[in-house]
């Protein structure tokens, strides 16, 4: 039995297969209408969501299955202090597959180690968001006609942007991909992406602070909002919130054939005047999210039927004497979780928390 916690849990070939299945669902929806009959999806959302939660629910319903769950932590037993591990065990009694969104980084990973059904990470804090990445990959493929030889601009909050982190991990596996990282100094991409992905695999990237400077080079522009909920200091958020605003003037600097993506919701980082530009793909991106999640649910349920045994985590070689200090990590609130660190860069002797990937 497999789960999807990080986009790296799937090979590039498996991601490509999901894209192919999603496109077939688009072309032949009637073939898939009863594929999940009598199956149930549990949506455990401890954090607000519109697109991700509803797209999961729509995906399961269009496959002929049923949905149960909750949309905020206060309506679950987490409000009474129930651990993530126990929640996962309980949900496994009622559903065949579960999607979890949680503000603490590493929560879906903990759930996957305790559930007896497949777990899908629907976003954990500022860490990962693999199903948004599958949505993004499908959208890029449909808009650009390819997934290789692209210059991808990532703009905005690259530090806390879990969608950015997962997208870099996914697209770095395609040949000829270059990244333009557009952000203020305070919101640069974190070390676990910079060192574990970009530098480790020699992926070309450039860091700039000017969106105007980057626009003419881009095939894909991935805009993100400055996320108020990820800031510990309100004053810092207020100073940075309007760092980048994409408007018609900036779009005039872009290639005739390019696409603008955004995981949404937007605040004011994309002017509504851009919405009618044919290169604005973010609402088409929303619809793609339903189709690729349908493909993912089918894949995980099919694999669970073939092999219902949960994969065990081999922790041999992990350090137990280093403490994660990331306040957003699940291990900071669930005290019985062991602090474990894995070696990610032998040359520099760098260890990272197994839950949130912060350096310890």
XYZ file of N, CA and C in Angstrom, residues 34-42 57 59-61 63-68 94-97 117-118 297-298 300-306:
102
model
N -18.150 5.010 -12.617
C -18.445 4.021 -11.577
C -17.176 3.356 -11.053
N -16.020 3.901 -11.333
C -14.764 3.258 -10.971
C -14.582 3.136 -9.458
N -15.161 4.043 -8.684
C -14.996 4.010 -7.229
C -16.320 3.758 -6.503
N -17.210 3.069 -7.174
C -18.492 2.752 -6.536
C -18.251 1.947 -5.259
N -18.940 2.335 -4.195
C -18.840 1.723 -2.870
C -17.532 2.058 -2.138
N -16.717 2.946 -2.681
C -15.494 3.396 -2.010
C -15.756 4.740 -1.329
N -15.043 4.980 -0.220
C -15.230 6.227 0.530
C -13.896 6.952 0.703
N -13.944 8.260 0.486
C -12.799 9.148 0.721
C -13.073 9.966 1.976
N -12.115 9.984 2.905
C -12.203 10.853 4.078
C -11.351 12.095 3.832
N -13.396 16.239 -3.202
C -14.765 15.742 -3.069
C -15.410 15.548 -4.437
N -13.852 15.036 -7.223
C -13.165 13.927 -7.893
C -13.758 12.583 -7.473
N -13.939 12.387 -6.164
C -14.458 11.107 -5.680
C -15.908 10.905 -6.115
N -16.701 11.958 -6.067
C -18.104 11.841 -6.474
C -18.226 11.522 -7.958
N -16.203 9.857 -9.631
C -15.769 8.468 -9.821
C -16.803 7.481 -9.271
N -17.915 8.013 -8.752
C -18.979 7.162 -8.244
C -18.842 6.785 -6.790
N -17.867 7.390 -6.072
C -17.659 7.082 -4.667
C -18.372 8.054 -3.746
N -18.117 7.913 -2.462
C -18.717 8.766 -1.446
C -17.627 9.487 -0.658
N -18.029 10.563 0.044
C -17.078 11.402 0.774
C -17.588 11.627 2.188
N -16.684 11.581 3.154
C -16.993 11.959 4.526
C -15.790 12.716 5.072
N -13.204 3.940 8.771
C -14.413 4.409 8.095
C -14.251 4.605 6.587
N -13.016 4.774 6.121
C -12.800 5.150 4.721
C -11.783 4.239 4.056
N -11.782 4.273 2.728
C -10.846 3.471 1.941
C -9.589 4.244 1.570
N -9.647 5.568 1.701
C -8.525 6.437 1.356
C -8.776 7.773 2.041
N -5.007 2.657 5.366
C -5.468 2.969 4.010
C -4.517 4.034 3.443
N -4.522 4.240 2.135
C -3.629 5.245 1.557
C -3.929 6.650 2.081
N -6.528 9.163 -7.092
C -7.364 8.293 -6.258
C -7.438 6.895 -6.878
N -7.641 6.831 -8.182
C -7.702 5.540 -8.866
C -6.405 4.759 -8.699
N -3.992 5.026 -6.331
C -3.700 4.583 -4.974
C -4.642 3.469 -4.518
N -5.914 3.558 -4.897
C -6.846 2.493 -4.539
C -6.510 1.196 -5.262
N -6.118 1.298 -6.509
C -5.736 0.107 -7.271
C -4.519 -0.564 -6.646
N -3.529 0.249 -6.252
C -2.327 -0.325 -5.652
C -2.622 -0.907 -4.276
N -3.546 -0.282 -3.530
C -3.907 -0.796 -2.210
C -4.602 -2.151 -2.315
N -5.382 -2.334 -3.369
C -6.041 -3.626 -3.559
C -5.018 -4.719 -3.867
N -3.989 -4.366 -4.613
C -2.952 -5.339 -4.960
C -2.057 -5.652 -3.769
